[in-house]
Coordinates of C-alpha atoms in Angstrom, one line a residue:
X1 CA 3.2 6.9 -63.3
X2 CA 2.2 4.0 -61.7
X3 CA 2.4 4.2 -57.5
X4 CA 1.3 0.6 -57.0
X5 CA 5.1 0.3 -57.7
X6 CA 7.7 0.6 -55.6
X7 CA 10.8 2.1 -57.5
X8 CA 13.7 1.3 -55.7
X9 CA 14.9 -0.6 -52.7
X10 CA 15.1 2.5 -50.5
X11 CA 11.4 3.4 -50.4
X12 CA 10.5 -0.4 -49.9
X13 CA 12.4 -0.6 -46.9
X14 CA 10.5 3.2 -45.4
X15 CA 7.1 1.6 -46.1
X16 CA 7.7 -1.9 -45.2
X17 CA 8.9 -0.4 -41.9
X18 CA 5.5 1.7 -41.3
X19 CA 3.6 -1.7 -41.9
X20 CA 5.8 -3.8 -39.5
X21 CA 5.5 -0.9 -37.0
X22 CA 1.8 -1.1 -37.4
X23 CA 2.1 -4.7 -35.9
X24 CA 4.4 -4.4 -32.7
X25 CA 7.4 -5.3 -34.7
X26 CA 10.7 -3.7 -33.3
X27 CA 13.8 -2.8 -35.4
X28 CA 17.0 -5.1 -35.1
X29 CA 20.0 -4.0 -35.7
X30 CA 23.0 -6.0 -35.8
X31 CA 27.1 -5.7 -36.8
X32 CA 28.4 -6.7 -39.7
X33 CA 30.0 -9.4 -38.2
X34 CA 29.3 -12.5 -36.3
X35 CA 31.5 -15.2 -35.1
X36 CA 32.0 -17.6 -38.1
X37 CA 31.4 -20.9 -35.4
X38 CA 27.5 -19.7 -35.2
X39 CA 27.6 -20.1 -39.4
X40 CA 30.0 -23.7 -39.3
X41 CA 27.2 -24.7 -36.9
X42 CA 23.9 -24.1 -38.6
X43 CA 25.6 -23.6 -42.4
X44 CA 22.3 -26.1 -44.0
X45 CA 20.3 -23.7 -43.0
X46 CA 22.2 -20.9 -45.2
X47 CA 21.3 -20.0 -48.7
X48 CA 24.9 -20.5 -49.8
X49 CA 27.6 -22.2 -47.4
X50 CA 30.3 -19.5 -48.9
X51 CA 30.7 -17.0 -46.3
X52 CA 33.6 -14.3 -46.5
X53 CA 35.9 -15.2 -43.3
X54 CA 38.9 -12.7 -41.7
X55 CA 40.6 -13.1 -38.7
X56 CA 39.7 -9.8 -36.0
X57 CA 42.6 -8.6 -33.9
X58 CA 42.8 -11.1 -31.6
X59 CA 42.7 -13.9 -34.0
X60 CA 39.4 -14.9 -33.8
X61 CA 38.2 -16.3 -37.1
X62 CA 34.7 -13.9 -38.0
X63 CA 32.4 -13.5 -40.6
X64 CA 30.4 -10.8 -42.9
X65 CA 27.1 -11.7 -42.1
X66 CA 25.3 -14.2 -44.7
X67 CA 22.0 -14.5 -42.7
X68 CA 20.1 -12.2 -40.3
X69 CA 18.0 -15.0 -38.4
X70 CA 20.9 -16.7 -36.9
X71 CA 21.6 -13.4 -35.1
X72 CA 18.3 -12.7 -33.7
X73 CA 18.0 -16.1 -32.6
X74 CA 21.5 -16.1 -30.7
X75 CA 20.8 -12.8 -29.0
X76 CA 17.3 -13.3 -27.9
X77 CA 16.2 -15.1 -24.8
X78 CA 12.8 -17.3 -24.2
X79 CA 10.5 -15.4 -22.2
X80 CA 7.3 -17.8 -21.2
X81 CA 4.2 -16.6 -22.6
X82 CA 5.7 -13.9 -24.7
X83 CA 6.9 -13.5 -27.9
X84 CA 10.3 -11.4 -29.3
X85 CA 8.9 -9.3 -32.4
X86 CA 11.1 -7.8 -34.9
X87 CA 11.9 -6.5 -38.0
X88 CA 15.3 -5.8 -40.0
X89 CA 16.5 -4.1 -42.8
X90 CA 20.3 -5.2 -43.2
X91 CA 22.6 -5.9 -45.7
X92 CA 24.0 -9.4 -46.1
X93 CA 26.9 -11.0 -48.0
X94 CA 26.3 -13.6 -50.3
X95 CA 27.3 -15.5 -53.3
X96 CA 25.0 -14.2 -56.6
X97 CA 22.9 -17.2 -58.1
X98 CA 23.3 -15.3 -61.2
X99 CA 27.4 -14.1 -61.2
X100 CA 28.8 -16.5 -59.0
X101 CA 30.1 -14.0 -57.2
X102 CA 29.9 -12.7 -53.8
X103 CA 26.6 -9.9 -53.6
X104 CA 26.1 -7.1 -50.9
X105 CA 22.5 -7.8 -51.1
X106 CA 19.6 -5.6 -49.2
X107 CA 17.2 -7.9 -47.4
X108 CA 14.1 -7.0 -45.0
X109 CA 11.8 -9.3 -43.1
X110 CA 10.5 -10.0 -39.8
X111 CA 10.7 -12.7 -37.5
X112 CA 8.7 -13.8 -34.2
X113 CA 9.6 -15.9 -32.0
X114 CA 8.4 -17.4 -28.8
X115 CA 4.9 -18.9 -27.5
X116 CA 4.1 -19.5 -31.1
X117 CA 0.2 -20.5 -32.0
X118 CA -1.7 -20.3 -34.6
X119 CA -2.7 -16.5 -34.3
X120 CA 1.1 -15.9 -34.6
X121 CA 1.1 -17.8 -37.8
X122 CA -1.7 -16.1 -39.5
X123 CA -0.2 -12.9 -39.2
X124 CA 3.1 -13.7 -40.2
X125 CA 1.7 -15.2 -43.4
X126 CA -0.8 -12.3 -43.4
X127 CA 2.0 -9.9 -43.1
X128 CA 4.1 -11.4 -46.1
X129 CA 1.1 -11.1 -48.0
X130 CA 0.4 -7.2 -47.4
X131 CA 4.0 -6.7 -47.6
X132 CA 4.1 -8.3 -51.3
X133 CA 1.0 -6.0 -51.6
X134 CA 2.8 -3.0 -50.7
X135 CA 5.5 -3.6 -53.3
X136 CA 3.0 -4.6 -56.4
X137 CA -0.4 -5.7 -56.7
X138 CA -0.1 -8.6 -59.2
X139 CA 1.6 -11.1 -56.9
X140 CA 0.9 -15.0 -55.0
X141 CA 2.1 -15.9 -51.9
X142 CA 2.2 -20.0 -51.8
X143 CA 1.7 -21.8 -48.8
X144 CA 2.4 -25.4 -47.7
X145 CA 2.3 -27.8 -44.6
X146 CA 6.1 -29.7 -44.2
X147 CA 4.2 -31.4 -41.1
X148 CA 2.0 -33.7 -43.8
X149 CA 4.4 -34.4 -45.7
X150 CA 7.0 -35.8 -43.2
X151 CA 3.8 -37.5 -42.0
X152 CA 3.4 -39.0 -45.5
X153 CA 7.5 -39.9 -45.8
X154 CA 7.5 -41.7 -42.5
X155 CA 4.6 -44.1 -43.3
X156 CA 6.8 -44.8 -46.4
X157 CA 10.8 -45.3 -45.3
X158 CA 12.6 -44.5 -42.8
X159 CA 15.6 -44.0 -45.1
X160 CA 17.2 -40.5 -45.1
X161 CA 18.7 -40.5 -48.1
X162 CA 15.9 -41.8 -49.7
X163 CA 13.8 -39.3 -47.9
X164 CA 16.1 -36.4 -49.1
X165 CA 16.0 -37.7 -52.8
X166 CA 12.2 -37.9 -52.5
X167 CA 11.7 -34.4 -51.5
X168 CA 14.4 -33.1 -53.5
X169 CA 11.7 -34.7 -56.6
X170 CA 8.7 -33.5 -54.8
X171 CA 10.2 -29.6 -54.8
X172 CA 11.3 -30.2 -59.0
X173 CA 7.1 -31.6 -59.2
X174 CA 8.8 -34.1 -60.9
X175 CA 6.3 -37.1 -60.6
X176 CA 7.4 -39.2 -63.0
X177 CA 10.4 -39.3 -61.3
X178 CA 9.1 -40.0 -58.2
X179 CA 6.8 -42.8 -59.4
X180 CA 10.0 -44.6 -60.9
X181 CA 12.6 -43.6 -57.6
X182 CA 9.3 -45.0 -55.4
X183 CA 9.0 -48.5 -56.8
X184 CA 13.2 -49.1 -57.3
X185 CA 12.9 -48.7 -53.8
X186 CA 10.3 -50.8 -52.6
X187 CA 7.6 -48.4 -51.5
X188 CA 4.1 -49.5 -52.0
X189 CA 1.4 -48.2 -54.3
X190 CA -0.5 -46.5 -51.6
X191 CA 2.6 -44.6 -50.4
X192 CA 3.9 -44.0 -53.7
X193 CA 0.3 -42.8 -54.9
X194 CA 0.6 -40.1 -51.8
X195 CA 3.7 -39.2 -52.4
X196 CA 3.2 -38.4 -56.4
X197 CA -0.2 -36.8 -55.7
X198 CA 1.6 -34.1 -52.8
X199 CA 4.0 -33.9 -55.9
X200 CA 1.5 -32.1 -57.9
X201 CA -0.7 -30.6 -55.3
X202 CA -0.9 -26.7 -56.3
X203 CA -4.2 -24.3 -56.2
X204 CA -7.0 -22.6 -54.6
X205 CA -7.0 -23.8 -51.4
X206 CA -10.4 -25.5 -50.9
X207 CA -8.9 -27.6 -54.1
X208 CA -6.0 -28.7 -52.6
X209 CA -7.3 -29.2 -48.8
X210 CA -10.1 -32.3 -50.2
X211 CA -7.5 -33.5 -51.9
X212 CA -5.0 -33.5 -49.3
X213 CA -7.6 -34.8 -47.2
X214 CA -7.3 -38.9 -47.6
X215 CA -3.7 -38.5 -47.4
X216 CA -3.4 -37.5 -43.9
X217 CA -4.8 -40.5 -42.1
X218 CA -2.1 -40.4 -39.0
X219 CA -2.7 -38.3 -36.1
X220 CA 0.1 -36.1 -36.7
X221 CA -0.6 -35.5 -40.5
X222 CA -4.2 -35.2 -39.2
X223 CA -3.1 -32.2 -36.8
X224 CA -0.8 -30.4 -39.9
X225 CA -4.0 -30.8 -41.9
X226 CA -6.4 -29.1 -39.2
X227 CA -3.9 -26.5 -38.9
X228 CA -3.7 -25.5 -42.6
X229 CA -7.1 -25.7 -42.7
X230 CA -7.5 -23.1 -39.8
X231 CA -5.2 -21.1 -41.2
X232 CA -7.1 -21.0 -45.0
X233 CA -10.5 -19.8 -42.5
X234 CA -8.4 -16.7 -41.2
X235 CA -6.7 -15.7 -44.6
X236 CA -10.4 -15.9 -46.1
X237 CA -11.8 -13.5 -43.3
X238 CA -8.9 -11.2 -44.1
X239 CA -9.9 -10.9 -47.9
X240 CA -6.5 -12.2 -49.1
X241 CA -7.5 -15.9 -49.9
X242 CA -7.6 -14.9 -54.1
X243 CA -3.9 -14.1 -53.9
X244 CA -3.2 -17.5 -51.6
X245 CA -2.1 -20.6 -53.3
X246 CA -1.5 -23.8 -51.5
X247 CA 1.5 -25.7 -53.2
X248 CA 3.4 -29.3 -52.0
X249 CA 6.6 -27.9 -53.5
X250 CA 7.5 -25.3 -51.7
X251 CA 9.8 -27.0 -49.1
X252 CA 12.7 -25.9 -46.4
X253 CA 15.5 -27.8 -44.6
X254 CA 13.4 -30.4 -42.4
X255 CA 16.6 -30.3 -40.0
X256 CA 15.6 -26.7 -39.4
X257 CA 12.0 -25.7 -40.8
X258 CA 8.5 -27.5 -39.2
X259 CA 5.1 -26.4 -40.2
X260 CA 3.8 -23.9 -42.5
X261 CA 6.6 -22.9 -45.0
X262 CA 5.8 -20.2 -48.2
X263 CA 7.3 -17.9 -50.5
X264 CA 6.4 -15.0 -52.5
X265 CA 6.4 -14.2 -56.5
X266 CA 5.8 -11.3 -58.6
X267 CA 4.6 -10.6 -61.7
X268 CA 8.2 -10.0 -63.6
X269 CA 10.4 -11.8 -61.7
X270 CA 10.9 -15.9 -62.2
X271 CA 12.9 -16.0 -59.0
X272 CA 10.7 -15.6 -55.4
X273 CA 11.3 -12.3 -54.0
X274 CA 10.3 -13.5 -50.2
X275 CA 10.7 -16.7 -48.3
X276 CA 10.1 -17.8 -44.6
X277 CA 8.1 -20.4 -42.3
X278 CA 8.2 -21.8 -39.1
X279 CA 11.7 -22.9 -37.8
X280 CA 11.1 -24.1 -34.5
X281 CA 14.0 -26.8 -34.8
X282 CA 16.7 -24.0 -35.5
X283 CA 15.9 -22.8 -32.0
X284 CA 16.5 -26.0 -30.6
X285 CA 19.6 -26.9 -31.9
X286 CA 20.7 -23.0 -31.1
X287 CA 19.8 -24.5 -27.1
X288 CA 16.5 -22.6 -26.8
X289 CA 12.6 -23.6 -26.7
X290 CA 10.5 -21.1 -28.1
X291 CA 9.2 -21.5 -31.6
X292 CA 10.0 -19.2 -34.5
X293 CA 8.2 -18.2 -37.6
X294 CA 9.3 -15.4 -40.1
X295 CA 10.3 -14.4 -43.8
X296 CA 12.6 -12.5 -45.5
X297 CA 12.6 -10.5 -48.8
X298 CA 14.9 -10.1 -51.2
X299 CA 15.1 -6.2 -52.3
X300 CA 17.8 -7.0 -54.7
X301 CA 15.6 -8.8 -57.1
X302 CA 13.3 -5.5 -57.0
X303 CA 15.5 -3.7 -59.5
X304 CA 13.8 -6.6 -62.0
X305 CA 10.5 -5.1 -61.2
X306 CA 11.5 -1.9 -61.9
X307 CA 13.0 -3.0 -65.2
X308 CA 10.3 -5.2 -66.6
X309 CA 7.6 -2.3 -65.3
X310 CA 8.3 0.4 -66.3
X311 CA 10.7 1.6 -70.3
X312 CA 10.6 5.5 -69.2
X313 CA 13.7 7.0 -67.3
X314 CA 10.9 9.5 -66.9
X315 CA 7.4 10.5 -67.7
X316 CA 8.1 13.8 -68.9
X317 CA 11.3 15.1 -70.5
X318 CA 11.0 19.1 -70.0
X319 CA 13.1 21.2 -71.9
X320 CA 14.2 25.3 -71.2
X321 CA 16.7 27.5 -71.7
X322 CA 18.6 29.9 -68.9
X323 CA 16.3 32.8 -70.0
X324 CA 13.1 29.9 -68.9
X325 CA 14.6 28.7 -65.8
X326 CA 11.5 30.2 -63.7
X327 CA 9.4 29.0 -66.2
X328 CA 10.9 25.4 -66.1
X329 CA 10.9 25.6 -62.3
X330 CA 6.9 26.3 -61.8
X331 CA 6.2 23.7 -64.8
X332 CA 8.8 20.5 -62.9
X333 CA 6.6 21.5 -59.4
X334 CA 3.3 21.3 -61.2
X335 CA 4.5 18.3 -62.9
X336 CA 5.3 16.5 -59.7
X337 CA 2.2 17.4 -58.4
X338 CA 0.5 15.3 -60.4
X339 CA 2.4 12.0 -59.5
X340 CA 4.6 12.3 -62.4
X341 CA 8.5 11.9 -62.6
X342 CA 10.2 15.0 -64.6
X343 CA 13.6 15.3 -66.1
X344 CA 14.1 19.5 -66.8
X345 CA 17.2 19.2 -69.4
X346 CA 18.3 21.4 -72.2
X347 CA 18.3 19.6 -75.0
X348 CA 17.2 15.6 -75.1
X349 CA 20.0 12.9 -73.9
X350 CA 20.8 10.5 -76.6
X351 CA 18.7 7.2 -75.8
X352 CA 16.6 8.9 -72.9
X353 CA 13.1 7.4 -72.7
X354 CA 10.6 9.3 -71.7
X355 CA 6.6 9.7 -72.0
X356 CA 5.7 13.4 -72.9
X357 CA 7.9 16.4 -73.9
X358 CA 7.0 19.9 -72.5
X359 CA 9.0 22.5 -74.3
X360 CA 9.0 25.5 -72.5
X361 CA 11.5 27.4 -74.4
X362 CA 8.9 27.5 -77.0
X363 CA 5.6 28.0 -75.0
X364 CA 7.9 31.3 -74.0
X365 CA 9.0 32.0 -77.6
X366 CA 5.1 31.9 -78.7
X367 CA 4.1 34.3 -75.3

């Protein structure tokens, strides 16, 4: 049996928890409901604008939560100098990309927020990366800087819908696209050139950085360059920089997200299990001033892992009678022992998969 694998939901969430621990991160714990204003309010940000809605015994209009970070945000306070750290393990209520239909859906993550600086970032980012470690080994964790690229849009237009339209392109790496939405509209080569190369910017880091390079030639592009460049110097002296890719596309809500934005894929699963970045413009338009970076991850689409990894309902399929019970009971412990998963039956379940057969009935019949 493999034990680089986690094989369910619940023993993610127990050593995700030791790991967050490890770094000062406190459990939150919220109600299932919130006030449905706080999601009306900030519903861009959402993964789905469908939230389940009832009326509470006084009429007020509330909500099954949809989002954790919403909560943390509106129940924190800014503290100068110091930085709320937490970690969550809740369930939220969703509609299913897949179904349609509305999900009870196991997330974790971790957010900080406060007197945010580049330290803060690193771990974050360095966190999501052990945490994707934790679940398998054979994952990427891709990282990119929405500071440059708004750098890069405002040099070009100042239209928002053509901004949107551009980014929405950008995210699909859909340069040919691009190139043709670019010159309807007016932009010039050396903009649209930026634009299309950001478009398919995706690699090692040192690759992408002197190619991002020339494109950031305002100050603020400038400072979102030397700050994804710091941060590639402290995920190389933590050993993870094989497993770091630096890639234009991934992209958040610019009403909401600022900074480094990334996501996280494993081997198995098309869809990114985790997602976060730094979301210092949710605070403000929640009425607070701190800065806020975090992820979550989405334990859901971990049943895929466990699907595509492993064909065995169990390694061994041990078989005994009532006169082997003892017998079968030593074997199962000794089994275990070993790191391996047992199912003790009595005679073999139609379609059950399993890696080895130990027949003690017969080992007893032969003694």
């Amino acid at each position: 049996m493999n034990n680089n694998i986690l094989k369910n939901e619940e023993k993610a969430v127990y050593t995700l928890r030791s790991l967050y621990r490890q770094y000062g991160y406190l459990p939150f714990k919220m109600s299932k409901f919130e006030e449905y204003d706080l999601y009306v309010r900030n519903k861009d940000f959402l993964v789905s604008d469908k939230v389940i809605t009832f009326n509470d015994t006084s009429g007020k209009l509330m909500a099954l939560k949809p989002d954790v970070t919403l909560s943390i945000i509106k129940n924190g306070e800014d503290t100068p100098g110091c930085k709320q750290k937490v970690y969550y393990n809740e369930n939220v209520y969703r509609v299913s990309g897949s179904t349609h239909q509305f999900k009870e859906i196991m997330q974790t993550g971790i957010e900080c927020i406060g007197d945010i600086d580049e330290y803060d970032v690193f771990e974050v980012i360095s966190l999501a990366a052990k945490s994707l470690a934790l679940i398998s080994p054979d994952f990427i964790l891709e990282i990119s800087h929405q500071g440059i690229l708004e750098a890069v849009l405002e040099s070009c237009t100042d239209d928002g819908r053509l901004k949107r339209d551009i980014i929405s392109l950008i995210a699909e790496k859909n340069a040919h696209d691009l190139e043709r939405l670019c010159n309807a509209n007016g932009i010039g080569t050396e903009g649209t050139d930026a634009l299309c190369t950001l478009a398919g910017l995706y690699g090692d880091m040192d690759a992408v950085l002197s190619r991002l390079s020339p494109l950031c030639t305002t100050d603020s592009a400038k400072a979102a360059y030397g700050e994804l460049s710091a941060l590639k110097t402290k995920l190389e002296a933590a050993g993870i920089a094989d497993k770091i890719r630096f890639d234009f596309s991934v992209l958040n809500d610019m009403n909401y997200y600022n900074g480094t934005v990334f996501r996280g894929f494993l081997s198995g699963i098309c869809e990114s299990v985790l997602a976060g970045g730094r979301y210092d413009r949710l605070l403000t338009r929640m009425g607070r001033k701190a800065g806020a970076i975090g992820f979550a991850i989405y334990l859901d689409l971990l049943e895929a892992l466990d699907r595509n990894r492993s064909e065995l309902d169990a390694d061994v399929l041990l078989l005994y009678s009532e006169e082997t019970a003892n017998e079968a009971a030593k074997e199962v412990e000794k089994l275990i022992a070993l790191g391996k998963s047992v199912s003790a039956q009595k005679a073999i379940p139609p379609k059950f998969r399993y890696g080895e057969l130990v027949d003690v009935r017969k080992e007893a019949k032969d003694a």
